[in-house]
Amino acid sequence: GYPARNSLLSVSILAADCMTADAYATAAMVMGAESALEFLGERPELEGFFVTAGPDSTYIETMTPGFEGRLVDLPGAVGSGM
C-alpha cells in the first residue's frame, strides 16, 4: 500500500498492446530503473525508456537499445539541434 521508493520518475514501455505496456511500466516503476533495464534485457519483445532523478535536480534518461533505435529526429522539434 505504499509508493515505491526509488529515483525513477517516469517509464515508457513499448509492447505489442497497450495493456501489456501498462502492466510492465507499472512493474518497472516498482523495480527501479536498474532492475527494470535488466528485466527488459531478458525480454526482447519489450523496449523501455526511463527518466530518473539525478543530482542537483537534474534528469537522467536511459533506454533500451531497441527503444533508441526507434527514435526519429523531427526537424524543428525541441531538442532536434535546429
PDB file of C-alpha atoms in Angstrom, residues 4 6-14 21-22 24-34 36-37 40 47-54 58-64 67:
ATOM      1  CA  ALA A   4       7.864   2.647  -4.325  1.00  0.00           C
ATOM      2  CA  ASN A   6      13.414   4.921  -5.812  1.00  0.00           C
ATOM      3  CA  SER A   7      14.671   7.662  -8.108  1.00  0.00           C
ATOM      4  CA  LEU A   8      12.596   6.514 -11.095  1.00  0.00           C
ATOM      5  CA  LEU A   9      10.256   9.301 -12.200  1.00  0.00           C
ATOM      6  CA  SER A  10       8.814   8.032 -15.492  1.00  0.00           C
ATOM      7  CA  VAL A  11       8.700   4.861 -17.579  1.00  0.00           C
ATOM      8  CA  SER A  12       7.565   4.325 -21.162  1.00  0.00           C
ATOM      9  CA  ILE A  13       7.304   0.740 -22.393  1.00  0.00           C
ATOM     10  CA  LEU A  14       6.832  -0.401 -25.986  1.00  0.00           C
ATOM     11  CA  ALA A  21       2.864  -1.988 -21.919  1.00  0.00           C
ATOM     12  CA  ASP A  22       0.924  -0.525 -18.980  1.00  0.00           C
ATOM     13  CA  TYR A  24       5.184  -3.702 -17.461  1.00  0.00           C
ATOM     14  CA  ALA A  25       5.509   0.065 -16.931  1.00  0.00           C
ATOM     15  CA  THR A  26       3.844  -0.298 -13.534  1.00  0.00           C
ATOM     16  CA  ALA A  27       6.151  -3.189 -12.628  1.00  0.00           C
ATOM     17  CA  ALA A  28       9.194  -1.192 -13.792  1.00  0.00           C
ATOM     18  CA  MET A  29       8.216   1.760 -11.582  1.00  0.00           C
ATOM     19  CA  VAL A  30       8.278  -0.557  -8.566  1.00  0.00           C
ATOM     20  CA  MET A  31      11.541  -2.271  -9.598  1.00  0.00           C
ATOM     21  CA  GLY A  32      13.506   0.902 -10.228  1.00  0.00           C
ATOM     22  CA  ALA A  33      15.471   1.718 -13.387  1.00  0.00           C
ATOM     23  CA  GLU A  34      18.456  -0.581 -12.912  1.00  0.00           C
ATOM     24  CA  ALA A  36      13.847  -2.857 -14.815  1.00  0.00           C
ATOM     25  CA  LEU A  37      16.543  -2.460 -17.502  1.00  0.00           C
ATOM     26  CA  LEU A  40      13.695  -5.871 -20.069  1.00  0.00           C
ATOM     27  CA  GLU A  47      11.574  -1.897 -25.028  1.00  0.00           C
ATOM     28  CA  GLY A  48      11.762   0.813 -22.391  1.00  0.00           C
ATOM     29  CA  PHE A  49      12.621   4.459 -21.737  1.00  0.00           C
ATOM     30  CA  PHE A  50      13.327   5.670 -18.197  1.00  0.00           C
ATOM     31  CA  VAL A  51      13.687   9.088 -16.572  1.00  0.00           C
ATOM     32  CA  THR A  52      15.334   9.119 -13.161  1.00  0.00           C
ATOM     33  CA  ALA A  53      16.112  11.903 -10.723  1.00  0.00           C
ATOM     34  CA  GLY A  54      19.756  12.847 -10.865  1.00  0.00           C
ATOM     35  CA  THR A  58      18.701  17.007 -12.997  1.00  0.00           C
ATOM     36  CA  TYR A  59      17.061  14.276 -15.058  1.00  0.00           C
ATOM     37  CA  ILE A  60      18.821  11.196 -16.379  1.00  0.00           C
ATOM     38  CA  GLU A  61      17.366   9.470 -19.451  1.00  0.00           C
ATOM     39  CA  THR A  62      18.114   5.786 -20.018  1.00  0.00           C
ATOM     40  CA  MET A  63      16.675   3.472 -22.642  1.00  0.00           C
ATOM     41  CA  THR A  64      16.992   0.003 -24.050  1.00  0.00           C
ATOM     42  CA  PHE A  67      13.914   1.894 -27.943  1.00  0.00           C
TER      43      PHE A  67
END
